[in-house]
Amino acid sequence: GLKAAIVERRYVSVLTKQDTGVYKYDSRMKEVPLGEAPLKIAANGLDYDLPTATPGSYALVVKNARGEELNRVQFAVAGEGNLSRSLERNAELELALSKHDYAPGEEIEVAIRAPYAGAGLITLERDRVYAQAWFRTATTGSVQKIRVPADFEGNGYVNVQFIRDPSSDEIFMSPLSYGVVPFSVNLDARRDTVSVATPQQVKPGETLKMKLSVAKPARVAVFAVDEGILQVARYTLGDPLDFFFKKRMLEVGTSQTLDLILPEFAKLAGMAAPGGDEDAALGRHLNPFRKKHAPPVAYWSGLIDVKDTREFSWKLPDDFNGKLRVMAVAVAPDRVGTFQGATTVRGDFVLSPNVPAMVAPGDEFEVSVGVANNLSGLAGKELPISVKLDANAAVEAVGGATQELKLGELREGVALFRLRAKGEPGVATLVFSASSGDKGAKQTIDVSVRPAVPYRSEVAIGSFGRGSAEVKPLRSMFDAHAKRDAAMSFAPLVLAKGLAAYLDDFPHRCTEQLLSQGMPALVFDAHPEFGAKLRTDGTGKDAVDSAKAFAQLIAVLRSRQNAEGGFGLWTATVQSERYVSAYAVEFLLEAKERGKPVPADLLERANAYLGQLAADESDGSLAGLRERAFAIYLLTRQGRVTTNPLAATRQRLEERWPKDWKDDIAAAYLAASLQLLKQDKEAAALMSGPQKVLLRQAQDSAYRYERYYDPVIRDSATLYLIARHFPERAKTLPPDALRNIVGALQRGWYNTLSSAQTILALDAYASKAGADLMARLAIDAIAADGSATAIGKIDGIIESAKFDAAASALRFRNDADANVWYSVAQTGFDRSVPSVERKEGIEILREFTDAEGHALSKVGLGDEVQVHLKIRATRGDGIGDVAIVDLLPGGFEPVQESHTTSDAPPADGSDPAAASAAAGTNATTWVSPVGLAASTWQPTYADVRDDRVVVYGSATRDVQEFVYRIKATNAGTYVVPPAYGESMYDRTIQAQSKGGGVLTVERK
C-alpha cells in the first residue's frame, strides 16, 4: 500500500526503520550531480530509483493507501540547467553549498539558481573580502567553485553578485541579483587532545581517582557532576571554541550601479509586441532551625596548570549512588580541548531514609530507612544486615537503636526506629548505617526541631527623670535565636533602637513593610552605635554589604512599579496603591539626601505618578485628600511648582471636611508645601492645627488604624515636618511633643509604618543633649533571687546592654537632673505553648477533619487531613490586612493545589515570583498553592513555607473559612501549635487558637 512521489519541497527529515522495529529520525540532505547514476533511497524495505532531473530542491514523500504521509526524504539536484523562477524573487539568488563546514584551503562548491543567464562575482567575506572569483554561465542553474584561504578561521559568508546578460529576455527584472549564505571553517587545528581516566565503578565514600592527560601543556579544569542533576538541567558540555570563534556578522558593505544598466533596445521593442502575458505574475516566615540539605554531588578542581599528566582525587559523599559525568576543559595559548567520560558510584547497600521535615520539642516520632542489598553472587542466600541509628543530643531513641534485616541479592527491606525530640530546639542529626561483615554503607540526614510557637518581637519603651525604672516580667524564651537588647540615652533617638529591632524581625514583606524596614539603616547611618541593618529583598537575611543591600531593595521596588510609575503592595499591578506609592518616593528622597545611589529613572517615573495623584479628583474622602496632600508635599520638596494642585486640594478639604482637615496631617503636608513655596505666613497659620494636636494634654483612650493612618503616624509625621521645615518652632516645642508619641508606643500602638515615621521624626527632632552626662546612667539585670548586676556599656550617646535568660527584670538608673529615654527589645521563641485562646479584634478557630468533616485526633500514616481555619472580626465593620500564620504539626506536609485562583497580585516579598516581576507589567492571575474550593474565605495571598502556611486577607463580621489539606508523612505523636492571626498594621488586633494538644499518626 505504499506510494512514492517526488515533490519540490524543503525542511523534511528521513525516517528509517531499524532492525528492532523502532523508527528513527535522522536529518539528512542528499545532493545528486547531473549525469550520474540515479540516487537509490530505501524506505520501509522498498528501494526507489530517483531520476536525475533538473537542478533544484526535492523531497521524496512516502504515503500509505489512505494518503497519510509516512516519510519524507529531502535531497537537492545540482548542475547546469535552465530553471524557472518566481518573479517575486527577481533580485534574489538561490544559493546552496555542498556542505556547511570546510577545511582551510578547501574548495567550496556553490549551486546557484538565478532568474536569468549572465556573469557574476563570488566573494568570501566577513569583516573584509578574503577571496574572490569571477564566473559566467549561459544557464539559470549552475555550480561554481571558490577556494577558502588557508589561514581563514571561524565563520564567513559566500556572497554572489550576478549580472544579467545583456542579451537576456528578462529585461523587466533587476539587472543585478545577489545572494548570501553562511559557511564555517572547521577548527580541528585549534583542538587539543585531553583525556581523563577514571575507574569504571567505585563505592560511596571512597576516593575517586581521576588521571588527566594532555597533549600539550595547558591550563585545565576538571569537574564531575551527578548525572541526574545534569539531566534535569539539560546540561551539555560546551565547546570553548564556540565562544572564541563566535559567529560574526557580515561587515562588508557593497555598492553598485548595475541597476542603471539599460537592456538592449531591440529587446525592449520585442517585449512591447502585443499578445504576451509575461507580466501576469508579479513571547520571613521561615524556620530558622532548618535541616541541612545535602549539597549537590559535584566536584570542581579549579584552574590547574598541567604539563603531561596529573591525578585528581575527590572523596565521594557516603550517601550517593548513581552515575557521575566526568568532564575536563584544557586551554593552551593556541588550542582548546574538552573531554567527557563517566563513572558509576555503587555501594554495597543503598540507604533511603524517611524522616519528617520538622518536629517540635516533646514530639515522639517514627523514622524509617529503606535498605537495598546491591551485593551479587549470594546464590539465593539471604544476607544478615545490621542497621543502626546514631543521633545527636537533640533527640533520643525510644527503644532499640539497632535492627537486623535479612536480604537476598538485589532485595530491599525497611528498618523502623522511634525517636523523641528533647526540650531544646535545634537540628537533629541522624546517622543511618548498614553493615554485614566487611560490607557497609552509611548516610546522614537532618531533622529540624523547631518550637511550636512563632518567632515574635516585643518592645518596651519609656522615659523618666532622676531615679530609676524597671521593666518586668521578662519573656521566657529559648536561647536559640533569642535577641535581648536594652538601651537608654538622654537623646530620644534611643527609642528608635527598639523600634528598629521590631522592624528588623517583622515577618511580612509588602512594599510598605520593606520600605519601613529600610528606614532605620538610612537614619542611623550617622549613628553606627545603633547597629541598624538594611534588609535586602525580603528573605529575612541581614545584609553584610549595605550598598549591595540597598541595590537589592531598589531591585524589589522596580519589580513592584507599574508602567505609570505607581507601586503595588506585592508586585506591579494595574491599580497602584496610592499611599504606598507616595511613601516609596519619600523613602527614595531620604535615601538620595543621605548619599544613596537612587536611580533617576525610578524616581522620575514615581514622580510622574505623584503628579497624577496630586491632581486626582476621584477620591473625595479625607484619606484620599490626605494622600493627595502627601503627593503635593513630596513634589514640592523636589523643587516643583505645585501651586495649582495645592489650591485645588485645599479647596476640596474646605468644602467636604471643614471641621476635620485643619487638625489632620493633610494640613501639615500642605503647610510644609507652602513653606517650601516661600508662603511663610500662610504656612505658619496652617501648621498651628496639627501642632496643637501634637501637643494635646488629654491622653488618648482609644486607638484606630485605617488606610495607613493612626494617631502615631499622624503625630510622628507632624513632628518630622515641624523639625524639618519649621526649625524655629521645633526649638520651642515642649516635652509634650514626644510624650504623646511615647505614650502610644508604650501601649503597643505601633506598626511598621508608624515605627518608621517615628524614627524619621526622632532623627529630625532629637539632639545630642546630655552626651556629657552618659556616665550618670546605668542598666542592671536583676536575677530571680533579687541580686543586681550592672550590664550597661556606653557607646557614643547611648548606654546599651544585652541580657540573658537568667534576668527576670531590668532596672534603668539615672543620677542626673535630665530626662532619660529607654527601650527594651525581646525577640525569640517562647518556651511554653499557649493553651488558651486569644481574641482581640479577631477570632481564629482551627480544626482538623477528614474529607467528610469529622473532627480528628488520630490519623493513619499517609492519610490526608483537611485543615479548617475560621476567622471573624469582632471590631467595627471588618479588618483589612490580616495575616494568619498556621504552624504545621510535625510529621505533616501541606498538599499543593493548582486550581484555586484569584485576580489578586502574587504576593510575599520573599516569594521568588515577586522579585522576578518586570516593571510595568500588568496584574496576572495568581494561583494559590493551597486551598480547597470549599473555602468561603478567599485570601489575597497564601504562601507555603517549610513548616507553616501563611495566609493574607481581610476579616469581616461574618465567620469565613479557609480549608486546605495536609498529609501525614511519619507515624508519631505531635504537639499541635496554635494558629495565629494579626493585623499587620494594628498591633492591638491579635488572635490565637487553642494550642498544646496532640495529633497522633498511626501506622496502618
mmCIF file of C-alpha atoms in Angstrom, residues 565-679:
data_model
loop_
_atom_site.group_PDB
_atom_site.id
_atom_site.type_symbol
_atom_site.label_atom_id
_atom_site.label_comp_id
_atom_site.label_asym_id
_atom_site.label_seq_id
_atom_site.Cartn_x
_atom_site.Cartn_y
_atom_site.Cartn_z
ATOM 1 C CA GLY A 565 5.156 54.803 37.980
ATOM 2 C CA GLY A 566 2.965 53.723 40.903
ATOM 3 C CA PHE A 567 3.715 50.806 43.189
ATOM 4 C CA GLY A 568 1.717 47.732 44.165
ATOM 5 C CA LEU A 569 1.734 46.107 47.575
ATOM 6 C CA TRP A 570 3.265 42.855 46.389
ATOM 7 C CA THR A 571 4.143 43.363 42.735
ATOM 8 C CA ALA A 572 3.477 45.671 39.792
ATOM 9 C CA THR A 573 -0.301 45.970 39.389
ATOM 10 C CA VAL A 574 -2.567 47.991 37.152
ATOM 11 C CA GLN A 575 -4.119 49.678 40.196
ATOM 12 C CA SER A 576 -1.356 51.329 42.217
ATOM 13 C CA GLU A 577 -1.501 51.650 45.993
ATOM 14 C CA ARG A 578 -1.822 55.429 46.424
ATOM 15 C CA TYR A 579 -0.242 55.959 49.830
ATOM 16 C CA VAL A 580 2.434 53.307 49.339
ATOM 17 C CA SER A 581 3.469 54.921 46.053
ATOM 18 C CA ALA A 582 3.935 58.265 47.801
ATOM 19 C CA TYR A 583 5.722 56.597 50.711
ATOM 20 C CA ALA A 584 8.132 54.953 48.255
ATOM 21 C CA VAL A 585 9.053 58.404 46.919
ATOM 22 C CA GLU A 586 9.614 59.657 50.474
ATOM 23 C CA PHE A 587 11.990 56.748 51.085
ATOM 24 C CA LEU A 588 13.843 57.422 47.828
ATOM 25 C CA LEU A 589 14.220 61.114 48.694
ATOM 26 C CA GLU A 590 15.541 60.302 52.170
ATOM 27 C CA ALA A 591 17.978 57.843 50.636
ATOM 28 C CA LYS A 592 19.108 60.318 47.992
ATOM 29 C CA GLU A 593 19.704 63.048 50.593
ATOM 30 C CA ARG A 594 21.835 60.606 52.583
ATOM 31 C CA GLY A 595 24.067 59.839 49.601
ATOM 32 C CA LYS A 596 22.498 56.578 48.419
ATOM 33 C CA PRO A 597 22.560 55.845 44.638
ATOM 34 C CA VAL A 598 18.879 56.265 43.805
ATOM 35 C CA PRO A 599 18.183 55.517 40.113
ATOM 36 C CA ALA A 600 16.956 58.652 38.379
ATOM 37 C CA ASP A 601 14.527 56.777 36.131
ATOM 38 C CA LEU A 602 12.879 55.006 39.080
ATOM 39 C CA LEU A 603 12.304 58.280 40.893
ATOM 40 C CA GLU A 604 11.220 60.107 37.751
ATOM 41 C CA ARG A 605 8.566 57.518 36.935
ATOM 42 C CA ALA A 606 7.346 57.610 40.524
ATOM 43 C CA ASN A 607 7.146 61.405 40.351
ATOM 44 C CA ALA A 608 5.057 61.106 37.190
ATOM 45 C CA TYR A 609 2.583 59.019 39.170
ATOM 46 C CA LEU A 610 2.620 61.548 42.033
ATOM 47 C CA GLY A 611 1.775 64.266 39.512
ATOM 48 C CA GLN A 612 -1.333 62.291 38.525
ATOM 49 C CA LEU A 613 -2.205 61.607 42.162
ATOM 50 C CA ALA A 614 -1.851 65.280 43.120
ATOM 51 C CA ALA A 615 -4.479 66.203 40.509
ATOM 52 C CA ASP A 616 -6.725 63.151 41.027
ATOM 53 C CA GLU A 617 -10.297 64.187 41.919
ATOM 54 C CA SER A 618 -11.684 60.642 42.038
ATOM 55 C CA ASP A 619 -11.404 60.166 45.825
ATOM 56 C CA GLY A 620 -13.007 62.901 47.916
ATOM 57 C CA SER A 621 -12.643 61.125 51.246
ATOM 58 C CA LEU A 622 -10.424 62.629 53.912
ATOM 59 C CA ALA A 623 -7.967 59.746 53.436
ATOM 60 C CA GLY A 624 -7.950 60.303 49.668
ATOM 61 C CA LEU A 625 -7.304 64.041 50.033
ATOM 62 C CA ARG A 626 -4.640 63.287 52.654
ATOM 63 C CA GLU A 627 -2.829 61.143 50.072
ATOM 64 C CA ARG A 628 -3.065 63.973 47.536
ATOM 65 C CA ALA A 629 -1.545 66.365 50.076
ATOM 66 C CA PHE A 630 1.272 63.887 50.727
ATOM 67 C CA ALA A 631 2.000 63.698 46.983
ATOM 68 C CA ILE A 632 1.959 67.504 46.667
ATOM 69 C CA TYR A 633 4.434 67.836 49.548
ATOM 70 C CA LEU A 634 6.867 65.327 48.019
ATOM 71 C CA LEU A 635 6.753 67.044 44.621
ATOM 72 C CA THR A 636 7.221 70.475 46.201
ATOM 73 C CA ARG A 637 10.146 69.148 48.223
ATOM 74 C CA GLN A 638 11.878 68.358 44.916
ATOM 75 C CA GLY A 639 11.537 71.926 43.700
ATOM 76 C CA ARG A 640 8.415 71.523 41.586
ATOM 77 C CA VAL A 641 5.818 74.261 41.483
ATOM 78 C CA THR A 642 2.601 72.756 42.862
ATOM 79 C CA THR A 643 0.510 75.889 43.355
ATOM 80 C CA ASN A 644 -2.470 74.689 41.317
ATOM 81 C CA PRO A 645 -2.907 71.177 42.771
ATOM 82 C CA LEU A 646 -2.235 72.574 46.265
ATOM 83 C CA ALA A 647 -5.003 75.151 45.905
ATOM 84 C CA ALA A 648 -7.392 72.561 44.429
ATOM 85 C CA THR A 649 -6.756 70.081 47.238
ATOM 86 C CA ARG A 650 -7.160 72.754 49.903
ATOM 87 C CA GLN A 651 -10.444 73.811 48.357
ATOM 88 C CA ARG A 652 -11.756 70.223 48.376
ATOM 89 C CA LEU A 653 -10.762 69.854 52.032
ATOM 90 C CA GLU A 654 -12.593 73.079 52.918
ATOM 91 C CA GLU A 655 -15.704 72.003 51.017
ATOM 92 C CA ARG A 656 -16.001 68.446 52.255
ATOM 93 C CA TRP A 657 -14.194 68.297 55.607
ATOM 94 C CA PRO A 658 -14.333 71.843 57.051
ATOM 95 C CA LYS A 659 -14.326 70.668 60.710
ATOM 96 C CA ASP A 660 -11.707 67.939 60.429
ATOM 97 C CA TRP A 661 -8.982 68.700 57.962
ATOM 98 C CA LYS A 662 -7.128 71.509 59.774
ATOM 99 C CA ASP A 663 -6.212 69.127 62.613
ATOM 100 C CA ASP A 664 -5.244 66.353 60.170
ATOM 101 C CA ILE A 665 -1.808 65.536 58.833
ATOM 102 C CA ALA A 666 -3.123 66.731 55.464
ATOM 103 C CA ALA A 667 -2.910 70.273 56.824
ATOM 104 C CA ALA A 668 0.691 69.664 57.917
ATOM 105 C CA TYR A 669 1.648 68.420 54.440
ATOM 106 C CA LEU A 670 0.079 71.470 52.812
ATOM 107 C CA ALA A 671 1.723 73.760 55.387
ATOM 108 C CA ALA A 672 5.146 72.273 54.654
ATOM 109 C CA SER A 673 4.486 72.700 50.925
ATOM 110 C CA LEU A 674 3.538 76.353 51.429
ATOM 111 C CA GLN A 675 6.687 76.873 53.480
ATOM 112 C CA LEU A 676 8.777 75.429 50.641
ATOM 113 C CA LEU A 677 6.946 77.750 48.206
ATOM 114 C CA LYS A 678 8.003 80.700 50.448
ATOM 115 C CA GLN A 679 4.467 81.456 51.627
#
